[in-house]
Short mmCIF file of N, CA, C and O in Angstrom, two decimals:
data_model
loop_
_atom_site.label_atom_id
_atom_site.label_comp_id
_atom_site.label_asym_id
_atom_site.label_seq_id
_atom_site.Cartn_x
_atom_site.Cartn_y
_atom_site.Cartn_z
N VAL X 1 -2.03 8.84 -14.86
CA VAL X 1 -1.91 8.43 -15.80
C VAL X 1 -0.25 8.16 -16.20
O VAL X 1 -0.08 9.54 -15.46
N GLN X 2 -0.02 7.39 -16.32
CA GLN X 2 1.09 7.20 -16.09
C GLN X 2 2.04 6.07 -17.58
O GLN X 2 1.28 5.36 -18.03
N LEU X 3 3.10 6.44 -17.38
CA LEU X 3 4.10 5.27 -18.71
C LEU X 3 4.80 4.67 -17.63
O LEU X 3 5.78 5.07 -17.01
N GLN X 4 5.00 3.04 -17.43
CA GLN X 4 5.63 2.39 -17.21
C GLN X 4 6.83 1.70 -18.48
O GLN X 4 5.91 0.83 -19.10
N ALA X 5 8.50 2.03 -18.11
CA ALA X 5 8.63 0.84 -18.86
C ALA X 5 9.80 -0.17 -18.03
O ALA X 5 10.25 -0.02 -16.84
N SER X 6 10.21 -1.19 -19.06
CA SER X 6 10.78 -1.72 -18.30
C SER X 6 11.29 -2.71 -19.09
O SER X 6 11.55 -2.65 -21.01
N GLY X 7 12.23 -3.70 -19.28
CA GLY X 7 12.71 -4.87 -19.94
C GLY X 7 14.43 -4.50 -20.03
O GLY X 7 15.03 -4.94 -20.41
N GLY X 8 14.90 -3.53 -19.25
CA GLY X 8 16.45 -3.04 -19.61
C GLY X 8 17.46 -3.92 -18.40
O GLY X 8 16.67 -4.93 -18.04
N GLY X 9 18.79 -4.15 -19.06
CA GLY X 9 19.68 -4.91 -18.26
C GLY X 9 21.28 -4.58 -18.53
O GLY X 9 21.17 -4.21 -20.05
N LEU X 10 21.65 -5.97 -18.45
CA LEU X 10 23.26 -6.09 -19.14
C LEU X 10 22.83 -7.40 -19.91
O LEU X 10 22.78 -8.38 -19.82
N VAL X 11 23.59 -7.03 -21.43
CA VAL X 11 23.86 -8.09 -21.89
C VAL X 11 25.04 -7.64 -23.09
O VAL X 11 25.96 -6.40 -22.86
N GLN X 12 25.44 -8.45 -23.88
CA GLN X 12 26.82 -8.13 -24.50
C GLN X 12 26.38 -7.87 -26.00
O GLN X 12 25.09 -8.15 -26.06
N ALA X 13 27.44 -7.51 -26.68
CA ALA X 13 27.13 -6.79 -27.68
C ALA X 13 26.99 -8.08 -28.83
O ALA X 13 27.02 -9.18 -28.68
N GLY X 14 25.78 -8.10 -29.26
CA GLY X 14 25.17 -8.97 -30.08
C GLY X 14 24.27 -9.47 -29.82
O GLY X 14 23.17 -9.98 -30.40
N ALA X 15 23.42 -9.10 -28.49
CA ALA X 15 22.02 -10.15 -27.97
C ALA X 15 21.51 -9.04 -28.27
O ALA X 15 21.38 -8.20 -28.64
N SER X 16 19.96 -9.58 -28.56
CA SER X 16 18.67 -8.98 -27.85
C SER X 16 18.28 -8.37 -26.92
O SER X 16 18.74 -8.99 -25.75
N LEU X 17 17.84 -7.67 -26.54
CA LEU X 17 16.72 -7.52 -25.53
C LEU X 17 15.24 -6.85 -25.76
O LEU X 17 15.18 -6.43 -27.08
N ARG X 18 13.84 -6.96 -25.18
CA ARG X 18 12.79 -6.62 -25.66
C ARG X 18 12.69 -5.45 -24.37
O ARG X 18 12.02 -5.61 -22.97
N LEU X 19 12.34 -3.99 -24.95
CA LEU X 19 11.55 -3.26 -23.97
C LEU X 19 10.31 -3.48 -23.68
O LEU X 19 9.81 -3.34 -24.87
N SER X 20 9.20 -3.12 -22.89
CA SER X 20 8.43 -2.34 -23.17
C SER X 20 7.85 -1.56 -22.37
O SER X 20 8.18 -0.47 -21.42
N CYS X 21 6.50 -0.92 -22.52
CA CYS X 21 6.01 0.63 -22.54
C CYS X 21 4.90 0.49 -22.45
O CYS X 21 3.91 0.61 -23.13
N ALA X 22 4.36 0.30 -20.85
CA ALA X 22 2.87 0.19 -20.53
C ALA X 22 2.09 1.38 -19.87
O ALA X 22 3.12 1.96 -19.39
N ALA X 23 0.95 1.77 -20.84
CA ALA X 23 0.08 3.31 -20.41
C ALA X 23 -0.73 2.92 -19.61
O ALA X 23 -1.33 2.09 -19.76
N SER X 24 -1.30 3.59 -18.24
CA SER X 24 -2.02 2.89 -17.36
C SER X 24 -3.54 3.23 -18.31
O SER X 24 -4.60 3.15 -17.70
N ALA X 25 -3.10 4.03 -19.57
CA ALA X 25 -4.63 4.27 -20.03
C ALA X 25 -4.34 4.88 -21.81
O ALA X 25 -2.78 5.62 -21.93
N ARG X 26 -4.94 4.93 -22.20
CA ARG X 26 -5.20 5.30 -23.76
C ARG X 26 -4.85 6.62 -24.01
O ARG X 26 -6.03 7.16 -23.54
N PHE X 27 -4.13 6.87 -24.42
CA PHE X 27 -4.26 8.38 -24.86
C PHE X 27 -4.46 8.71 -25.88
O PHE X 27 -4.12 9.42 -26.83
N SER X 28 -6.27 9.41 -26.14
CA SER X 28 -6.50 10.06 -27.07
C SER X 28 -5.77 10.97 -27.88
O SER X 28 -6.60 10.85 -29.15
N ASN X 29 -5.67 11.67 -27.21
CA ASN X 29 -5.14 13.36 -27.30
C ASN X 29 -3.59 13.11 -27.55
O ASN X 29 -2.88 13.91 -28.16
N TRP X 30 -2.72 11.63 -27.41
CA TRP X 30 -1.30 11.92 -28.07
C TRP X 30 -1.49 10.68 -28.41
O TRP X 30 -1.25 9.12 -28.16
N PRO X 31 -1.70 10.77 -29.81
CA PRO X 31 -1.84 9.38 -30.76
C PRO X 31 -0.23 8.45 -31.01
O PRO X 31 -0.54 7.74 -32.06
N VAL X 32 0.65 9.47 -30.18
CA VAL X 32 2.41 8.82 -30.76
C VAL X 32 3.03 8.32 -29.28
O VAL X 32 3.03 8.88 -28.36
N MET X 33 3.41 7.16 -29.28
CA MET X 33 4.49 6.47 -28.76
C MET X 33 5.82 6.70 -29.50
O MET X 33 6.09 5.89 -30.02
N ALA X 34 6.83 7.27 -28.39
CA ALA X 34 8.26 7.20 -28.96
C ALA X 34 9.52 6.62 -27.74
O ALA X 34 8.76 6.42 -26.77
N TRP X 35 10.59 6.11 -28.62
CA TRP X 35 11.40 5.80 -27.84
C TRP X 35 12.63 6.79 -27.74
O TRP X 35 13.06 7.01 -28.69
N PHE X 36 13.41 7.72 -26.26
CA PHE X 36 14.52 7.70 -26.43
C PHE X 36 15.82 7.21 -25.44
O PHE X 36 15.08 6.37 -25.23
N ARG X 37 17.02 7.30 -25.74
CA ARG X 37 17.53 7.54 -25.24
C ARG X 37 18.76 8.49 -24.73
O ARG X 37 18.76 9.44 -25.28
N GLN X 38 19.28 8.21 -23.88
CA GLN X 38 19.94 9.06 -23.45
C GLN X 38 21.24 8.27 -22.53
O GLN X 38 21.15 7.33 -21.39
N ALA X 39 22.77 8.60 -23.43
CA ALA X 39 23.84 7.97 -22.89
C ALA X 39 24.06 8.93 -21.74
O ALA X 39 23.96 10.12 -22.06
N PRO X 40 25.43 8.26 -20.93
CA PRO X 40 25.97 9.15 -20.21
C PRO X 40 26.30 10.00 -20.56
O PRO X 40 27.24 9.83 -21.54
N GLY X 41 26.78 11.56 -20.19
CA GLY X 41 27.43 12.80 -21.03
C GLY X 41 26.72 13.31 -21.99
O GLY X 41 27.26 13.77 -22.89
N GLN X 42 25.44 12.70 -22.89
CA GLN X 42 24.73 13.36 -23.70
C GLN X 42 23.46 13.51 -23.64
O GLN X 42 23.10 13.38 -22.63
N GLU X 43 22.92 14.02 -24.59
CA GLU X 43 21.83 14.83 -24.72
C GLU X 43 20.60 13.60 -24.95
O GLU X 43 21.35 12.22 -25.60
N ARG X 44 19.46 13.71 -24.79
CA ARG X 44 18.84 12.54 -25.08
C ARG X 44 18.55 12.65 -26.87
O ARG X 44 18.62 13.60 -27.18
N GLU X 45 18.59 11.12 -27.45
CA GLU X 45 17.94 11.12 -28.88
C GLU X 45 16.86 10.26 -28.79
O GLU X 45 16.49 9.38 -28.02
N PHE X 46 16.59 10.99 -29.99
CA PHE X 46 15.26 10.32 -30.68
C PHE X 46 15.69 8.56 -31.08
O PHE X 46 16.90 8.40 -32.03
N VAL X 47 14.82 7.24 -30.63
CA VAL X 47 15.55 6.34 -31.10
C VAL X 47 14.26 6.02 -32.59
O VAL X 47 14.65 5.31 -32.99
N VAL X 48 13.14 6.19 -31.87
CA VAL X 48 12.03 5.53 -33.02
C VAL X 48 10.55 6.11 -32.50
O VAL X 48 10.06 6.13 -30.83
N GLY X 49 9.44 6.13 -32.87
CA GLY X 49 8.21 6.34 -32.32
C GLY X 49 7.24 5.36 -33.79
O GLY X 49 7.47 5.50 -35.13
N ILE X 50 6.12 5.72 -33.01
CA ILE X 50 4.86 4.86 -33.88
C ILE X 50 3.58 5.97 -33.54
O ILE X 50 3.22 6.08 -32.50
N ARG X 51 2.71 6.03 -34.91
CA ARG X 51 1.73 6.53 -34.41
C ARG X 51 0.51 5.42 -34.33
O ARG X 51 0.63 4.38 -34.81
N TRP X 52 -0.42 5.59 -33.12
CA TRP X 52 -1.23 4.41 -32.53
C TRP X 52 -2.04 3.55 -33.97
O TRP X 52 -2.05 2.34 -34.39
N SER X 53 -2.81 4.28 -34.53
CA SER X 53 -3.66 4.10 -35.32
C SER X 53 -3.15 3.63 -36.64
O SER X 53 -3.67 2.62 -37.03
N ARG X 54 -2.18 4.22 -36.98
CA ARG X 54 -2.08 3.69 -38.76
C ARG X 54 -1.37 2.60 -38.72
O ARG X 54 -0.25 2.75 -39.49
N GLY X 55 -0.17 2.96 -37.75
CA GLY X 55 1.13 2.14 -37.42
C GLY X 55 2.44 2.90 -38.07
O GLY X 55 2.86 1.83 -38.85
N TYR X 56 2.21 3.89 -38.59
CA TYR X 56 3.27 4.90 -39.01
C TYR X 56 4.91 4.73 -37.92
O TYR X 56 4.76 5.13 -36.99
N THR X 57 5.92 3.94 -38.67
CA THR X 57 6.41 4.53 -38.20
C THR X 57 7.99 5.10 -38.24
O THR X 57 8.34 5.56 -39.72
N LEU X 58 8.91 6.27 -37.63
CA LEU X 58 9.78 6.44 -37.77
C LEU X 58 11.13 5.99 -36.91
O LEU X 58 10.91 5.97 -35.67
N TYR X 59 12.47 5.59 -37.59
CA TYR X 59 13.71 5.29 -37.10
C TYR X 59 14.32 6.09 -36.85
O TYR X 59 14.76 7.00 -38.39
N ALA X 60 15.43 5.79 -36.00
CA ALA X 60 16.73 6.93 -36.49
C ALA X 60 17.91 6.05 -36.78
O ALA X 60 17.67 4.89 -37.02
N ASP X 61 18.53 6.30 -37.48
CA ASP X 61 19.62 5.98 -38.58
C ASP X 61 20.05 5.10 -37.83
O ASP X 61 20.50 3.98 -38.26
N SER X 62 20.49 5.17 -36.72
CA SER X 62 21.81 4.72 -36.05
C SER X 62 20.91 3.31 -35.34
O SER X 62 21.73 2.17 -35.32
N VAL X 63 19.64 2.92 -35.37
CA VAL X 63 18.67 1.82 -34.88
C VAL X 63 17.98 1.09 -36.38
O VAL X 63 17.42 0.16 -35.74
N LYS X 64 18.04 1.62 -37.49
CA LYS X 64 17.19 0.95 -38.12
C LYS X 64 17.85 0.00 -39.37
O LYS X 64 18.80 0.07 -38.75
N GLY X 65 17.02 -1.35 -38.43
CA GLY X 65 17.68 -2.69 -39.35
C GLY X 65 17.64 -3.63 -38.29
O GLY X 65 17.97 -4.28 -38.43
N ARG X 66 17.73 -2.95 -36.79
CA ARG X 66 18.29 -3.14 -35.77
C ARG X 66 17.14 -3.35 -34.89
O ARG X 66 16.65 -4.92 -33.88
N PHE X 67 16.49 -2.42 -34.44
CA PHE X 67 15.48 -2.29 -33.68
C PHE X 67 14.18 -1.84 -34.12
O PHE X 67 13.51 -1.83 -35.33
N THR X 68 13.22 -2.47 -33.88
CA THR X 68 11.51 -2.57 -34.55
C THR X 68 10.86 -2.41 -32.92
O THR X 68 10.75 -2.87 -32.16
N ILE X 69 10.33 -1.39 -33.55
CA ILE X 69 8.82 -0.94 -32.43
C ILE X 69 7.69 -1.85 -33.25
O ILE X 69 7.42 -2.06 -34.03
N SER X 70 7.34 -2.10 -32.00
CA SER X 70 5.25 -2.97 -32.60
C SER X 70 4.88 -2.61 -31.03
O SER X 70 5.03 -1.61 -30.40
N ARG X 71 3.77 -2.79 -31.16
CA ARG X 71 2.11 -2.04 -30.24
C ARG X 71 1.14 -3.12 -30.09
O ARG X 71 1.07 -4.01 -31.09
N ASP X 72 0.81 -3.07 -29.24
CA ASP X 72 -0.10 -4.04 -28.43
C ASP X 72 -1.37 -3.34 -27.59
O ASP X 72 -1.57 -2.38 -26.84
N ASP X 73 -2.73 -3.06 -29.23
CA ASP X 73 -3.73 -1.73 -28.80
C ASP X 73 -4.58 -2.16 -27.35
O ASP X 73 -4.77 -1.64 -26.41
N ALA X 74 -4.42 -3.71 -27.02
CA ALA X 74 -5.64 -4.06 -25.90
C ALA X 74 -5.01 -3.77 -24.47
O ALA X 74 -5.00 -4.00 -23.87
N LYS X 75 -3.36 -3.62 -25.08
CA LYS X 75 -2.72 -3.55 -23.09
C LYS X 75 -2.05 -2.36 -22.89
O LYS X 75 -1.47 -1.76 -22.44
N ASN X 76 -2.54 -1.64 -23.96
CA ASN X 76 -1.48 0.08 -24.40
C ASN X 76 -0.63 -0.20 -24.18
O ASN X 76 -0.12 0.49 -23.28
N THR X 77 -0.08 -1.08 -24.90
CA THR X 77 1.87 -1.30 -24.81
C THR X 77 2.55 -1.16 -25.78
O THR X 77 2.03 -1.96 -27.06
N VAL X 78 3.48 -0.34 -25.67
CA VAL X 78 4.60 -1.14 -27.17
C VAL X 78 6.05 -1.18 -26.46
O VAL X 78 6.28 -1.08 -25.43
N TYR X 79 6.46 -2.03 -27.71
CA TYR X 79 7.56 -2.81 -27.36
C TYR X 79 8.62 -2.55 -28.00
O TYR X 79 8.46 -1.39 -29.19
N LEU X 80 9.78 -2.56 -28.07
CA LEU X 80 11.20 -1.61 -28.57
C LEU X 80 12.14 -3.43 -28.49
O LEU X 80 12.79 -3.42 -27.59
N GLU X 81 11.67 -4.10 -29.58
CA GLU X 81 13.01 -5.18 -30.15
C GLU X 81 13.91 -4.79 -30.66
O GLU X 81 14.18 -4.06 -31.54
N MET X 82 14.96 -5.00 -29.28
CA MET X 82 16.39 -4.65 -29.95
C MET X 82 17.19 -5.70 -30.34
O MET X 82 17.71 -6.30 -29.33
N ASN X 83 17.98 -5.97 -31.74
CA ASN X 83 19.17 -6.97 -32.01
C ASN X 83 20.08 -6.52 -32.56
O ASN X 83 20.04 -4.98 -32.83
N SER X 84 21.05 -7.61 -32.23
CA SER X 84 22.49 -6.78 -32.62
C SER X 84 22.92 -5.65 -31.61
O SER X 84 23.38 -4.55 -32.34
N LEU X 85 22.67 -5.86 -30.50
CA LEU X 85 23.11 -4.56 -30.00
C LEU X 85 24.35 -4.19 -29.89
O LEU X 85 25.12 -5.02 -29.94
N LYS X 86 25.08 -3.29 -29.41
CA LYS X 86 26.11 -3.01 -29.84
C LYS X 86 26.30 -2.00 -28.47
O LYS X 86 25.43 -0.89 -28.20
N PRO X 87 28.08 -1.36 -28.21
CA PRO X 87 28.34 -0.80 -26.77
C PRO X 87 27.20 0.31 -27.05
O PRO X 87 27.71 1.03 -26.06
N GLU X 88 27.76 1.32 -28.35
CA GLU X 88 27.33 2.45 -28.52
C GLU X 88 25.16 2.23 -28.30
O GLU X 88 25.39 3.75 -27.57
N ASP X 89 24.88 1.50 -28.02
CA ASP X 89 23.11 1.40 -27.73
C ASP X 89 23.10 1.54 -26.22
O ASP X 89 21.87 1.38 -25.61
N THR X 90 24.34 2.01 -25.41
CA THR X 90 24.12 2.00 -23.75
C THR X 90 23.62 3.13 -23.49
O THR X 90 24.20 3.83 -24.02
N ALA X 91 22.29 3.42 -22.84
CA ALA X 91 21.80 4.11 -22.52
C ALA X 91 20.62 4.33 -21.91
O ALA X 91 20.10 2.79 -21.44
N VAL X 92 20.44 4.85 -20.72
CA VAL X 92 18.59 4.93 -20.26
C VAL X 92 17.48 5.09 -21.43
O VAL X 92 17.73 6.02 -21.94
N TYR X 93 16.71 4.46 -21.41
CA TYR X 93 16.03 4.32 -22.42
C TYR X 93 14.57 4.64 -22.08
O TYR X 93 14.16 4.55 -20.83
N TYR X 94 13.85 5.80 -22.32
CA TYR X 94 12.50 6.58 -22.15
C TYR X 94 11.35 5.90 -23.22
O TYR X 94 11.69 6.76 -24.60
N CYS X 95 10.49 5.97 -23.28
CA CYS X 95 8.98 5.70 -23.08
C CYS X 95 8.27 7.40 -23.45
O CYS X 95 8.58 7.93 -22.12
N ALA X 96 7.58 7.88 -24.37
CA ALA X 96 7.08 9.23 -24.15
C ALA X 96 6.20 8.96 -25.12
O ALA X 96 5.84 7.88 -26.05
N VAL X 97 4.80 9.71 -24.86
CA VAL X 97 3.95 9.89 -25.73
C VAL X 97 3.56 11.64 -26.51
O VAL X 97 4.23 12.44 -25.53
N GLY X 98 2.99 11.85 -27.09
CA GLY X 98 2.92 12.68 -27.74
C GLY X 98 2.33 12.80 -28.77
O GLY X 98 1.30 11.90 -29.50
N PRO X 99 1.30 13.88 -29.80
CA PRO X 99 0.57 14.21 -30.96
C PRO X 99 1.29 13.61 -31.89
O PRO X 99 0.57 13.67 -33.23
N ASN X 100 2.85 13.90 -32.04
CA ASN X 100 3.21 13.39 -33.80
C ASN X 100 4.11 12.75 -33.19
O ASN X 100 4.90 12.86 -32.83
N VAL X 101 4.76 11.68 -34.65
CA VAL X 101 5.97 11.70 -34.68
C VAL X 101 7.12 12.08 -34.77
O VAL X 101 7.11 12.54 -35.92
N VAL X 102 7.88 13.12 -34.40
CA VAL X 102 9.02 13.86 -34.50
C VAL X 102 9.91 13.57 -33.82
O VAL X 102 9.89 12.41 -32.66
N ARG X 103 11.29 13.80 -34.46
CA ARG X 103 12.50 13.69 -33.07
C ARG X 103 12.41 14.78 -31.99
O ARG X 103 13.09 14.54 -31.46
N ASP X 104 11.67 15.55 -32.08
CA ASP X 104 12.59 16.47 -31.12
C ASP X 104 11.70 16.57 -29.77
O ASP X 104 10.42 16.18 -29.68
N ASP X 105 12.73 16.13 -28.67
CA ASP X 105 12.07 15.73 -27.50
C ASP X 105 10.64 16.44 -26.84
O ASP X 105 10.02 15.91 -26.05
N SER X 106 11.10 17.82 -27.08
CA SER X 106 10.03 18.45 -26.69
C SER X 106 8.98 18.31 -26.46
O SER X 106 7.93 18.78 -26.10
N LYS X 107 8.42 18.07 -27.79
CA LYS X 107 7.16 18.24 -28.36
C LYS X 107 6.19 16.74 -27.89
O LYS X 107 5.17 16.54 -28.22
N TYR X 108 7.11 16.00 -26.86
CA TYR X 108 6.26 15.17 -26.51
C TYR X 108 6.09 15.24 -24.59
O TYR X 108 6.62 15.97 -23.69
N HIS X 109 4.84 14.97 -24.17
CA HIS X 109 4.23 15.21 -23.42
C HIS X 109 4.08 14.87 -21.81
O HIS X 109 3.77 15.06 -20.72
N LEU X 110 4.67 13.31 -21.94
CA LEU X 110 4.54 13.11 -20.69
C LEU X 110 5.34 11.43 -20.96
O LEU X 110 5.66 10.73 -22.09
N TRP X 111 6.33 11.27 -19.73
CA TRP X 111 7.57 10.33 -20.27
C TRP X 111 7.71 9.75 -19.14
O TRP X 111 6.91 9.99 -18.11
N GLY X 112 7.89 8.11 -19.64
CA GLY X 112 8.48 6.96 -18.36
C GLY X 112 9.51 7.37 -17.67
O GLY X 112 9.68 8.65 -17.78
N GLN X 113 9.67 6.58 -16.93
CA GLN X 113 10.87 6.80 -15.79
C GLN X 113 12.39 6.37 -16.65
O GLN X 113 13.19 7.33 -16.03
N GLY X 114 12.33 5.45 -17.29
CA GLY X 114 13.80 5.13 -18.13
C GLY X 114 13.98 4.10 -17.62
O GLY X 114 13.29 3.36 -16.59
N THR X 115 14.60 2.80 -18.66
CA THR X 115 15.08 1.61 -18.24
C THR X 115 16.43 1.54 -18.36
O THR X 115 16.51 1.96 -20.23
N LEU X 116 18.10 1.77 -17.80
CA LEU X 116 19.16 1.30 -18.15
C LEU X 116 19.35 -0.27 -19.24
O LEU X 116 19.06 -1.19 -18.71
N VAL X 117 19.62 0.35 -20.28
CA VAL X 117 20.06 -1.09 -20.84
C VAL X 117 21.93 -0.81 -21.00
O VAL X 117 21.98 0.69 -21.61
N THR X 118 22.60 -1.63 -20.65
CA THR X 118 24.01 -1.77 -20.71
C THR X 118 24.24 -2.69 -22.01
O THR X 118 24.49 -3.73 -21.61
N VAL X 119 25.62 -2.19 -22.78
CA VAL X 119 25.92 -3.13 -23.89
C VAL X 119 27.53 -3.49 -23.32
O VAL X 119 28.35 -2.65 -23.46
N SER X 120 27.73 -4.79 -23.21
CA SER X 120 29.49 -4.76 -22.83
C SER X 120 30.07 -5.46 -23.90
O SER X 120 28.96 -6.10 -24.86
N SER X 121 31.03 -4.60 -24.49
CA SER X 121 31.74 -5.31 -25.70
C SER X 121 32.32 -6.68 -25.74
O SER X 121 32.70 -7.44 -23.97
#
């Protein structure tokens, strides 16, 4: 069982990117997928989470209104559409699965390898 994150890259401020996180199987015991990010020298922080079955989402205040999470159940894939990117969004973005939509990264059980997003000013 694996998570594969992709879609990162180098963009200018104001641009958009879409990240993908594909799961190799449906995680019936872990109904939530979330995105976290870690900037150089900083702690990993919660970005957004979604509950598969109900579509419930929780966004960090720093990305609310700019980032949108969505899912394709048939593909076991979650997407993170990032618009109006800012230099402070620069980080390695990780996807993870867990039982509940929470901000605490210790509550997530399986992590993808991360994809780097760099936003230049």
